[in-house]
Amino acid sequence: MKKQLKVLFIGTYVPKECGIATFTFDLLNSVAGVHDDIHCEIIALSDPTETYNYPEEVVFQIQRNKLEDYYRAADFINQSDADIVCLQHEFGLFWGNAGDYIFALLSGINRPVITTMHTVIREPEPEYRISTEKLIRYSEKLVVMSQTAVEMLKDVYKVPEEKIETIFHGLPDYPFDSCNKYKQKLELKGSPLLLTFGLLSQNKGIESMLEALPELVSQYPDLVYLILGATHPVVKKQYGETYRQYLMKRVSELGLEKNVLFHDKFVEKEELCNYILASDIYVSPYLSREQIVSGALTYAIGMGKAIVSTPYWYAQEMLSENRGLLVDFGDTEGFKNSLLYLIKNPEECDKMRRKAYDFGRKMTWKNIGKEYNTIFTKALKQYRPYPGIQNRFDFLPDQLPEVKLDHLKLLTDDVGIIQHTNLGVPARHYGYSTDDVGRGLVALTQLIDSQEKAEELWKLITTCMSFLEHAQTGTGHFHNFMNYKREFLDKEGSEDTLGRAVYGLGHVISCPYLSKNMRTLAHTLISKAGKQMEKLSYPRAKAYTMCGLYEMLRAGVDADSFESIFNSRRDAVRTVDSLIDRDTFESIFFSHADSLVDLYEANRKESWDWFEPTVTYSNAKLSESLILAYKYTKDRTYRRTGLATLDFLTEIQWKGDFFDIVGNKGWYSLDGDKPIFDQQPIEAGYLTQAYVSAYEAVRDRKYLELARYSFEYFLGRNRLQTPMYDSSTGAVCDGINCDGINCNQGAESVICFLLGLNSLNKHAEEAYSAIFQPVVRGEDLPDKKMLAANRAD
């Protein structure tokens, strides 16, 4: 059985009132009507203020000013069963510089693209040349509607001839007929009836025609000139009805009120055709030579109208061989003489009409649909994916980068870690945060594998410990934000701040190469925070706390381990009394683990294996904390929940060859769409840590490969295919926005990069081994029906 061909069109679409919307509608229906085994759908472009009741063939919408929608459309295409994409291109359809938003879509799809170029510029400004050259590169075939456009593509843009196809603008198939019955149908008068139609704008040049009319009317007082069409919406939005009002004023000044009619409306195709058929002469007085196609002129030709036009490119070609008369731009006398010739010589006029009509038969939509279908078939046979799409991450290194602390050291002064930068330069007015210091301690202690390394990092770790000791309040909580004057700006930080502090302190305690004094201080600070840890209610605060306590508990550290250090000190009794025993730490750890499981059970739904109704920030830390709980207790409930939620994060973010992190512009809700931007590198770092922990817990190498890929997000395995890591300084950009990489390089970004790198470094040889075969692809994601069974093993 022959496979059905599925074509996905991109363009404006009815009921939007614009020429390309009508063209796209007609083209889609003509292609779909060629054979029963062709199925057509549409991705429609809309303006922000527009709401349309689109027909069922519209399967996706792009708000043309939203770059994120173009990325979403690319994802939709890649996930669809479309065989080929047919793009209607006009620079003004798409937002951005010379319409360059469309390349967010084209650069990310893996289907052949057939582009219909509605505009080709002979002498483009630099931005239009760049945009056109990119369009050529991403298109398998370029369809233009005139030989003039073909020559321009070859001469100006050096497009190979075999990439260009000429297919005329389509038109409906009407019989060659007289005007009278259509005049009666529309109750139109005019002998003769002249017509100009289309969306009204100053480029139409209608004033040239108005100036020619007085002498014509003096000889033919029943002559009517009908100007049909609403003002172009873009023109109306910017200038209102200024041009129409100018024309109406000129009509009054010339005394032509009885001879000039304005029909200010956008007419549907059938009604438009009736107006054309009712007219005796079609007038096309455009002012710009650079008109490469005109749907209005095409319709007039195909319906056998006598035509008078200015010599824009399309008209020159279409009206050659006596299919119409050409008048120079703005030549009022020329319009008058040409129209008089046609009116006074009806036999010559009829011959011209017949030539135009006969020429138009090859342009009927039925024939146009067949020609497009032939090109689609040819393009599919010839298609080879564009290398930038097929191998878009071939620039990635074949091993992990070396640890480089230059940027972290740059951010760290004698107080703490400065939070943010301005293009890589520490921005002091932002001050410091406990959040960064706590996580910074984790990253630094993970690097210590010898006494020498501990000595090398001693100053940085001491600075961080000093900051946390100073930040702890009398209640055991922690301030978070400190300004550059060394003044804390809050009474106490959030619960997450407490959790991040405990996270760092737990790693200090478990590091055997640090001095016992340093580890004892960390233990003291955690003990002082004990009552606050017991009262935590926010899930991420609990997760951070669990990660810190896990480090303590797995290392077998408790209060007794530190008692000897106090034996010779006068404050020994007071200090030892403040320490918490191991049972209390374990009780807090288990309580938080159980509450996260309960939260998961309360919020999980079909296709939603998550702790909350919304996926927000620091997400993988929740999953990792339960995986660590499993590693500590071997309780399969923790394992099952930790892996289920981690697999869910994979499912919603892994695109088959890169991670598309949940953006923070609205987050991702159960009943909403996943935002693409702004993406934060913290998520990639935490994912890497969680995958490594999952691999260590269950030894499924899928998690190790995912860890590698999530870490490579920093190196360019991301939606923008752009590295965020600067290997010369060790700095990391702050995120991915809709307009590119955020070039600020703050503390959170570099610390989370180090967290991911440190975790993956433990298995670097296996992760980048030549015998390590890829096992993760989009189709290899866990079957949700099998999750429970798989994790119970």
Short mmCIF file of C-alpha atoms in Angstrom, two decimals, residues 209-661:
data_model
loop_
_atom_site.label_atom_id
_atom_site.label_comp_id
_atom_site.label_asym_id
_atom_site.label_seq_id
_atom_site.Cartn_x
_atom_site.Cartn_y
_atom_site.Cartn_z
CA MET A 209 -5.06 56.89 -11.93
CA LEU A 210 -7.17 59.58 -10.31
CA GLU A 211 -5.24 62.29 -12.10
CA ALA A 212 -5.93 60.54 -15.42
CA LEU A 213 -9.69 60.28 -14.92
CA PRO A 214 -11.10 63.79 -15.57
CA GLU A 215 -10.41 63.70 -19.31
CA LEU A 216 -11.66 60.10 -19.51
CA VAL A 217 -14.86 61.01 -17.69
CA SER A 218 -15.42 63.98 -19.97
CA GLN A 219 -15.61 61.54 -22.90
CA TYR A 220 -17.25 58.64 -21.01
CA PRO A 221 -19.38 60.11 -18.22
CA ASP A 222 -20.69 56.65 -17.20
CA LEU A 223 -17.15 55.40 -16.46
CA VAL A 224 -16.67 54.10 -12.91
CA TYR A 225 -13.38 53.43 -11.19
CA LEU A 226 -13.85 50.98 -8.31
CA ILE A 227 -11.12 50.85 -5.64
CA LEU A 228 -11.75 47.62 -3.77
CA GLY A 229 -10.00 46.62 -0.56
CA ALA A 230 -9.47 47.47 3.10
CA THR A 231 -6.40 49.38 4.22
CA HIS A 232 -3.44 47.08 4.88
CA PRO A 233 -3.59 46.25 8.63
CA VAL A 234 0.08 47.14 9.19
CA VAL A 235 -0.41 50.49 7.45
CA LYS A 236 -3.63 51.12 9.35
CA LYS A 237 -1.99 50.37 12.67
CA GLN A 238 0.86 52.79 12.00
CA TYR A 239 -0.79 55.54 9.93
CA GLY A 240 -4.50 54.97 10.25
CA GLU A 241 -6.57 55.84 7.15
CA THR A 242 -4.34 58.72 6.05
CA TYR A 243 -3.81 57.40 2.53
CA ARG A 244 -7.48 56.60 1.92
CA GLN A 245 -8.49 60.03 3.23
CA TYR A 246 -5.95 61.64 0.92
CA LEU A 247 -7.40 59.77 -2.07
CA MET A 248 -10.97 60.67 -1.14
CA LYS A 249 -10.02 64.31 -0.79
CA ARG A 250 -8.36 64.22 -4.22
CA VAL A 251 -11.50 62.65 -5.73
CA SER A 252 -13.51 65.54 -4.35
CA GLU A 253 -11.05 68.12 -5.64
CA LEU A 254 -11.22 66.58 -9.13
CA GLY A 255 -15.02 66.44 -9.06
CA LEU A 256 -15.08 62.67 -9.48
CA GLU A 257 -17.45 61.73 -6.67
CA LYS A 258 -19.89 60.05 -9.10
CA ASN A 259 -17.18 58.19 -10.94
CA VAL A 260 -14.92 56.83 -8.17
CA LEU A 261 -16.17 54.28 -5.66
CA PHE A 262 -14.33 53.07 -2.58
CA HIS A 263 -15.34 49.67 -1.21
CA ASP A 264 -13.50 49.60 2.10
CA LYS A 265 -13.62 45.91 2.90
CA PHE A 266 -11.64 42.69 2.66
CA VAL A 267 -13.64 40.43 0.37
CA GLU A 268 -13.56 36.66 0.43
CA LYS A 269 -12.23 34.86 -2.62
CA GLU A 270 -15.56 34.07 -4.30
CA GLU A 271 -16.80 37.63 -3.95
CA LEU A 272 -13.45 38.97 -5.13
CA CYS A 273 -13.63 36.84 -8.25
CA ASN A 274 -17.10 38.19 -8.97
CA TYR A 275 -15.78 41.75 -8.77
CA ILE A 276 -12.92 40.93 -11.16
CA LEU A 277 -15.26 39.22 -13.60
CA ALA A 278 -17.60 42.23 -13.46
CA SER A 279 -14.86 44.68 -14.42
CA ASP A 280 -13.96 45.67 -17.97
CA ILE A 281 -10.39 46.76 -17.31
CA TYR A 282 -8.05 45.97 -14.43
CA VAL A 283 -5.62 48.75 -13.48
CA SER A 284 -2.41 48.07 -11.55
CA PRO A 285 -0.66 51.42 -10.94
CA TYR A 286 1.98 50.20 -8.43
CA LEU A 287 4.80 52.65 -7.76
CA SER A 288 7.61 50.18 -7.01
CA ARG A 289 9.51 48.30 -9.71
CA GLU A 290 10.65 45.70 -7.11
CA GLN A 291 7.40 43.76 -7.17
CA ILE A 292 8.31 40.15 -7.86
CA VAL A 293 4.77 38.76 -7.72
CA SER A 294 1.21 40.03 -7.57
CA GLY A 295 -1.74 37.82 -6.79
CA ALA A 296 -4.12 40.56 -7.95
CA LEU A 297 -2.49 40.77 -11.39
CA THR A 298 -2.46 36.96 -11.65
CA TYR A 299 -6.20 36.77 -10.99
CA ALA A 300 -6.90 39.50 -13.57
CA ILE A 301 -4.85 37.65 -16.20
CA GLY A 302 -6.48 34.30 -15.51
CA MET A 303 -9.99 35.75 -15.70
CA GLY A 304 -9.31 37.33 -19.05
CA LYS A 305 -9.27 41.00 -18.14
CA ALA A 306 -7.88 43.83 -20.19
CA ILE A 307 -5.02 45.18 -18.10
CA VAL A 308 -3.13 48.45 -17.80
CA SER A 309 -0.17 48.31 -15.40
CA THR A 310 3.05 50.01 -14.43
CA PRO A 311 6.15 48.01 -15.44
CA TYR A 312 7.06 46.37 -12.17
CA TRP A 313 9.02 43.15 -12.61
CA TYR A 314 6.12 40.75 -12.40
CA ALA A 315 3.92 42.82 -14.71
CA GLN A 316 6.66 43.12 -17.31
CA GLU A 317 6.96 39.37 -17.52
CA MET A 318 3.30 38.41 -17.25
CA LEU A 319 2.00 41.06 -19.70
CA SER A 320 4.56 40.44 -22.42
CA GLU A 321 3.44 39.26 -25.87
CA ASN A 322 0.55 41.76 -25.88
CA ARG A 323 -1.24 40.33 -22.84
CA GLY A 324 -1.63 43.85 -21.43
CA LEU A 325 -0.44 47.44 -21.65
CA LEU A 326 2.44 48.91 -19.64
CA VAL A 327 2.61 52.53 -18.51
CA ASP A 328 5.58 54.14 -16.79
CA PHE A 329 5.42 54.77 -13.03
CA GLY A 330 3.36 57.84 -12.18
CA ASP A 331 2.63 58.53 -15.86
CA THR A 332 -0.85 60.04 -15.74
CA GLU A 333 -0.89 60.78 -19.44
CA GLY A 334 0.14 57.20 -20.19
CA PHE A 335 -2.75 55.79 -18.14
CA LYS A 336 -5.22 58.10 -19.90
CA ASN A 337 -4.02 57.16 -23.39
CA SER A 338 -3.86 53.41 -22.66
CA LEU A 339 -7.35 53.33 -21.23
CA LEU A 340 -8.74 55.37 -24.12
CA TYR A 341 -7.14 52.92 -26.55
CA LEU A 342 -8.82 49.93 -24.90
CA ILE A 343 -12.21 51.63 -24.65
CA LYS A 344 -12.18 52.89 -28.24
CA ASN A 345 -10.90 49.61 -29.74
CA PRO A 346 -13.11 46.83 -28.33
CA GLU A 347 -11.89 44.24 -30.86
CA GLU A 348 -8.24 44.81 -29.90
CA CYS A 349 -9.28 44.79 -26.27
CA ASP A 350 -10.97 41.39 -26.68
CA LYS A 351 -7.88 39.94 -28.39
CA MET A 352 -5.76 41.09 -25.45
CA ARG A 353 -8.24 39.58 -23.02
CA ARG A 354 -8.17 36.22 -24.83
CA LYS A 355 -4.37 36.13 -24.84
CA ALA A 356 -4.30 36.79 -21.12
CA TYR A 357 -6.98 34.19 -20.44
CA ASP A 358 -5.27 31.49 -22.52
CA PHE A 359 -1.96 32.16 -20.79
CA GLY A 360 -3.66 31.88 -17.44
CA ARG A 361 -4.84 28.29 -18.02
CA LYS A 362 -1.43 26.95 -16.95
CA MET A 363 -1.80 28.92 -13.72
CA THR A 364 -5.01 27.37 -12.43
CA TRP A 365 -4.75 25.99 -8.90
CA LYS A 366 -5.31 22.46 -10.13
CA ASN A 367 -2.18 22.66 -12.26
CA ILE A 368 -0.23 24.49 -9.56
CA GLY A 369 -1.03 21.72 -7.06
CA LYS A 370 0.34 19.10 -9.46
CA GLU A 371 3.56 21.07 -9.95
CA TYR A 372 4.12 21.46 -6.20
CA ASN A 373 3.45 17.78 -5.66
CA THR A 374 6.07 16.91 -8.29
CA ILE A 375 8.61 19.09 -6.48
CA PHE A 376 7.72 17.56 -3.10
CA THR A 377 8.33 14.08 -4.49
CA LYS A 378 11.62 15.11 -6.09
CA ALA A 379 12.82 16.88 -2.93
CA LEU A 380 12.09 13.86 -0.74
CA LYS A 381 14.18 11.64 -3.00
CA GLN A 382 17.09 14.09 -3.03
CA TYR A 383 16.91 15.16 0.61
CA ARG A 384 20.00 14.89 2.75
CA PRO A 385 19.62 16.41 6.23
CA TYR A 386 21.47 19.67 6.65
CA PRO A 387 24.71 18.82 8.52
CA GLY A 388 24.04 21.46 11.15
CA ILE A 389 20.90 19.57 12.16
CA GLN A 390 22.05 15.99 11.73
CA ASN A 391 25.36 16.46 13.56
CA ARG A 392 24.72 19.66 15.43
CA PHE A 393 26.82 18.70 18.44
CA ASP A 394 29.88 17.40 16.65
CA PHE A 395 31.91 20.25 18.18
CA LEU A 396 31.69 18.76 21.68
CA PRO A 397 34.91 17.53 23.34
CA ASP A 398 35.59 13.83 23.67
CA GLN A 399 36.54 14.18 27.32
CA LEU A 400 35.63 16.28 30.33
CA PRO A 401 37.27 19.68 30.75
CA GLU A 402 39.82 20.17 33.50
CA VAL A 403 38.67 21.83 36.69
CA LYS A 404 39.44 25.54 36.52
CA LEU A 405 38.77 27.72 39.58
CA ASP A 406 39.95 31.08 38.25
CA HIS A 407 36.48 32.58 37.99
CA LEU A 408 35.30 31.28 41.37
CA LYS A 409 38.42 32.75 42.94
CA LEU A 410 37.75 36.04 41.15
CA LEU A 411 34.29 36.15 42.72
CA THR A 412 35.57 35.32 46.21
CA ASP A 413 37.01 38.11 48.35
CA ASP A 414 37.84 38.06 52.07
CA VAL A 415 34.11 38.11 52.96
CA GLY A 416 32.45 35.55 50.71
CA ILE A 417 31.40 34.85 47.14
CA ILE A 418 30.01 37.83 45.22
CA GLN A 419 26.67 36.76 43.75
CA HIS A 420 26.60 38.28 40.31
CA THR A 421 28.74 39.79 37.58
CA ASN A 422 28.30 42.34 34.86
CA LEU A 423 29.65 40.56 31.77
CA GLY A 424 32.06 38.55 33.87
CA VAL A 425 33.23 41.40 36.13
CA PRO A 426 32.16 40.95 39.78
CA ALA A 427 29.25 43.30 40.49
CA ARG A 428 29.85 44.33 44.09
CA HIS A 429 26.54 46.11 44.58
CA TYR A 430 24.79 42.71 44.52
CA GLY A 431 26.76 41.58 47.56
CA TYR A 432 26.88 37.98 48.81
CA SER A 433 24.50 35.13 49.61
CA THR A 434 24.51 32.12 51.91
CA ASP A 435 22.92 30.17 49.04
CA ASP A 436 26.08 30.48 46.94
CA VAL A 437 28.44 29.95 49.84
CA GLY A 438 26.69 26.71 50.91
CA ARG A 439 26.79 25.25 47.42
CA GLY A 440 30.30 26.58 46.94
CA LEU A 441 31.46 24.50 49.90
CA VAL A 442 30.03 21.38 48.25
CA ALA A 443 31.88 22.10 45.00
CA LEU A 444 35.17 22.83 46.78
CA THR A 445 35.14 19.88 49.15
CA GLN A 446 34.31 17.49 46.29
CA LEU A 447 37.62 18.50 44.73
CA ILE A 448 39.69 17.46 47.73
CA ASP A 449 41.23 14.04 47.24
CA SER A 450 44.50 14.59 49.11
CA GLN A 451 46.08 16.62 51.88
CA GLU A 452 47.83 18.74 49.28
CA LYS A 453 44.52 19.61 47.61
CA ALA A 454 43.03 20.51 50.99
CA GLU A 455 45.88 22.90 51.62
CA GLU A 456 45.46 24.43 48.15
CA LEU A 457 41.77 25.13 48.76
CA TRP A 458 42.13 25.98 52.46
CA LYS A 459 41.68 29.76 52.05
CA LEU A 460 38.57 29.49 49.89
CA ILE A 461 36.95 26.96 52.23
CA THR A 462 37.89 28.96 55.32
CA THR A 463 36.34 32.09 53.81
CA CYS A 464 33.11 30.21 53.12
CA MET A 465 33.03 28.70 56.60
CA SER A 466 33.66 32.11 58.15
CA PHE A 467 30.75 33.53 56.15
CA LEU A 468 28.35 30.77 57.30
CA GLU A 469 29.45 31.08 60.93
CA HIS A 470 28.75 34.81 60.76
CA ALA A 471 25.44 34.29 58.88
CA GLN A 472 23.94 31.93 61.46
CA THR A 473 21.38 33.59 63.70
CA GLY A 474 20.75 33.00 67.36
CA THR A 475 17.91 30.63 66.50
CA GLY A 476 20.15 28.45 64.34
CA HIS A 477 18.74 29.77 61.06
CA PHE A 478 20.90 31.65 58.53
CA HIS A 479 20.76 35.08 57.03
CA ASN A 480 20.95 34.92 53.27
CA PHE A 481 21.79 38.26 51.66
CA MET A 482 24.66 40.52 52.72
CA ASN A 483 25.45 43.78 50.95
CA TYR A 484 28.97 44.95 50.09
CA LYS A 485 29.06 46.94 53.36
CA ARG A 486 28.92 43.60 55.21
CA GLU A 487 25.37 44.24 56.42
CA PHE A 488 22.82 41.43 56.35
CA LEU A 489 19.66 42.50 54.55
CA ASP A 490 17.21 40.01 56.01
CA LYS A 491 16.10 38.85 59.43
CA GLU A 492 16.69 35.33 58.22
CA GLY A 493 16.85 33.61 54.86
CA SER A 494 14.36 31.21 53.36
CA GLU A 495 14.05 27.56 54.30
CA ASP A 496 15.97 26.81 51.11
CA THR A 497 18.81 28.98 52.42
CA LEU A 498 18.98 26.87 55.55
CA GLY A 499 18.98 23.71 53.45
CA ARG A 500 21.79 24.97 51.19
CA ALA A 501 23.89 25.89 54.23
CA VAL A 502 23.41 22.40 55.69
CA TYR A 503 24.21 20.94 52.26
CA GLY A 504 27.61 22.62 52.29
CA LEU A 505 28.35 21.98 55.95
CA GLY A 506 27.58 18.26 55.56
CA HIS A 507 30.22 18.00 52.85
CA VAL A 508 32.76 19.78 55.02
CA ILE A 509 32.14 17.33 57.84
CA SER A 510 32.54 14.30 55.59
CA CYS A 511 35.80 15.48 54.00
CA PRO A 512 38.60 13.56 55.80
CA TYR A 513 41.39 15.82 54.49
CA LEU A 514 40.08 18.94 56.21
CA SER A 515 41.25 19.74 59.70
CA LYS A 516 39.25 18.39 62.59
CA ASN A 517 38.75 21.96 63.82
CA MET A 518 37.09 22.88 60.52
CA ARG A 519 34.91 19.79 60.53
CA THR A 520 33.94 20.32 64.16
CA LEU A 521 32.87 23.89 63.44
CA ALA A 522 30.70 22.60 60.61
CA HIS A 523 29.19 20.01 62.92
CA THR A 524 28.51 22.68 65.50
CA LEU A 525 26.74 24.94 63.00
CA ILE A 526 24.55 22.07 61.78
CA SER A 527 23.74 21.06 65.32
CA LYS A 528 22.73 24.61 66.14
CA ALA A 529 20.37 24.49 63.15
CA GLY A 530 18.78 21.24 64.36
CA LYS A 531 15.48 22.65 65.58
CA GLN A 532 15.10 24.66 62.38
CA MET A 533 15.75 21.54 60.28
CA GLU A 534 12.98 19.71 62.11
CA LYS A 535 10.47 22.47 61.25
CA LEU A 536 11.13 22.62 57.51
CA SER A 537 8.04 22.55 55.30
CA TYR A 538 9.32 23.31 51.79
CA PRO A 539 10.34 20.29 49.71
CA ARG A 540 13.58 21.72 48.28
CA ALA A 541 14.74 22.82 51.71
CA LYS A 542 14.19 19.25 52.89
CA ALA A 543 16.05 17.88 49.86
CA TYR A 544 19.10 20.11 50.39
CA THR A 545 19.11 19.22 54.07
CA MET A 546 18.95 15.51 53.28
CA CYS A 547 21.87 15.82 50.88
CA GLY A 548 23.95 17.47 53.60
CA LEU A 549 22.91 15.01 56.30
CA TYR A 550 23.57 12.07 53.97
CA GLU A 551 27.20 13.14 53.74
CA MET A 552 27.46 13.20 57.54
CA LEU A 553 25.66 9.93 58.07
CA ARG A 554 27.45 7.93 55.37
CA ALA A 555 30.78 9.08 56.81
CA GLY A 556 29.77 7.77 60.24
CA VAL A 557 30.19 11.18 61.86
CA ASP A 558 28.37 12.07 65.08
CA ALA A 559 28.91 14.17 68.20
CA ASP A 560 31.18 11.58 69.84
CA SER A 561 33.66 11.90 66.98
CA PHE A 562 34.45 15.45 68.05
CA GLU A 563 34.40 15.23 71.86
CA SER A 564 38.16 14.70 72.24
CA ILE A 565 38.95 18.00 70.63
CA PHE A 566 37.24 19.82 73.44
CA ASN A 567 38.86 17.99 76.37
CA SER A 568 41.57 20.60 76.86
CA ARG A 569 39.34 23.62 76.29
CA ARG A 570 37.45 25.60 78.91
CA ASP A 571 34.30 25.91 76.81
CA ALA A 572 34.16 22.20 76.10
CA VAL A 573 31.04 21.47 78.12
CA ARG A 574 29.03 24.32 76.56
CA THR A 575 30.08 23.37 73.04
CA VAL A 576 29.56 19.62 73.37
CA ASP A 577 26.12 20.21 74.86
CA SER A 578 25.14 22.01 71.67
CA LEU A 579 25.94 19.01 69.47
CA ILE A 580 23.19 16.65 68.23
CA ASP A 581 23.56 12.90 68.35
CA ARG A 582 23.39 10.65 65.31
CA ASP A 583 19.89 9.36 66.12
CA THR A 584 18.49 12.89 65.92
CA PHE A 585 20.15 13.53 62.58
CA GLU A 586 18.80 10.24 61.25
CA SER A 587 15.32 11.07 62.53
CA ILE A 588 15.36 14.37 60.63
CA PHE A 589 16.72 12.64 57.53
CA PHE A 590 14.04 9.93 57.51
CA SER A 591 11.26 12.38 58.33
CA HIS A 592 12.10 14.54 55.35
CA ALA A 593 12.49 11.54 53.05
CA ASP A 594 9.10 10.18 54.07
CA SER A 595 7.45 13.57 53.62
CA LEU A 596 8.83 13.84 50.07
CA VAL A 597 7.42 10.39 49.26
CA ASP A 598 4.07 11.46 50.70
CA LEU A 599 4.17 14.64 48.63
CA TYR A 600 4.86 12.61 45.49
CA GLU A 601 1.98 10.23 46.19
CA ALA A 602 -0.37 13.16 46.78
CA ASN A 603 0.49 14.92 43.50
CA ARG A 604 1.32 12.15 41.03
CA LYS A 605 -1.12 11.64 38.21
CA GLU A 606 -1.14 9.84 34.91
CA SER A 607 1.80 11.21 32.89
CA TRP A 608 2.80 13.40 35.84
CA ASP A 609 5.33 11.69 38.13
CA TRP A 610 6.24 14.70 40.20
CA PHE A 611 6.13 16.04 43.75
CA GLU A 612 4.10 19.14 42.92
CA PRO A 613 1.58 20.35 40.32
CA THR A 614 4.35 22.55 38.87
CA VAL A 615 7.96 21.85 37.90
CA THR A 616 9.92 24.91 38.99
CA TYR A 617 13.62 25.19 39.99
CA SER A 618 16.37 23.03 41.49
CA ASN A 619 14.20 20.13 40.41
CA ALA A 620 16.65 17.24 40.25
CA LYS A 621 17.77 17.86 43.82
CA LEU A 622 14.42 16.49 45.00
CA SER A 623 14.93 13.25 43.09
CA GLU A 624 18.57 12.99 44.12
CA SER A 625 17.77 13.34 47.81
CA LEU A 626 15.54 10.25 47.69
CA ILE A 627 18.09 8.29 45.66
CA LEU A 628 20.62 9.12 48.38
CA ALA A 629 18.06 8.01 50.98
CA TYR A 630 17.87 4.69 49.17
CA LYS A 631 21.65 4.39 49.09
CA TYR A 632 21.74 4.97 52.85
CA THR A 633 18.77 2.81 53.87
CA LYS A 634 18.16 0.40 50.92
CA ASP A 635 14.48 1.25 51.30
CA ARG A 636 12.96 0.54 47.87
CA THR A 637 10.22 3.12 48.38
CA TYR A 638 12.86 5.85 48.22
CA ARG A 639 14.46 4.25 45.18
CA ARG A 640 11.16 3.89 43.37
CA THR A 641 10.14 7.50 43.98
CA GLY A 642 13.57 8.96 43.31
CA LEU A 643 13.94 7.17 39.97
CA ALA A 644 10.34 7.77 38.90
CA THR A 645 10.66 11.51 39.38
CA LEU A 646 14.11 11.60 37.79
CA ASP A 647 12.79 9.69 34.78
CA PHE A 648 9.95 12.20 34.60
CA LEU A 649 12.44 15.08 34.48
CA THR A 650 14.20 13.23 31.68
CA GLU A 651 10.98 12.70 29.79
CA ILE A 652 9.96 16.37 29.84
CA GLN A 653 13.43 17.78 29.12
CA TRP A 654 15.42 15.31 27.00
CA LYS A 655 14.93 16.02 23.28
CA GLY A 656 16.73 12.97 21.92
CA ASP A 657 20.10 14.66 21.57
CA PHE A 658 20.06 17.57 24.03
CA PHE A 659 18.38 18.73 27.22
CA ASP A 660 15.78 21.47 26.89
CA ILE A 661 15.54 22.70 30.46
#
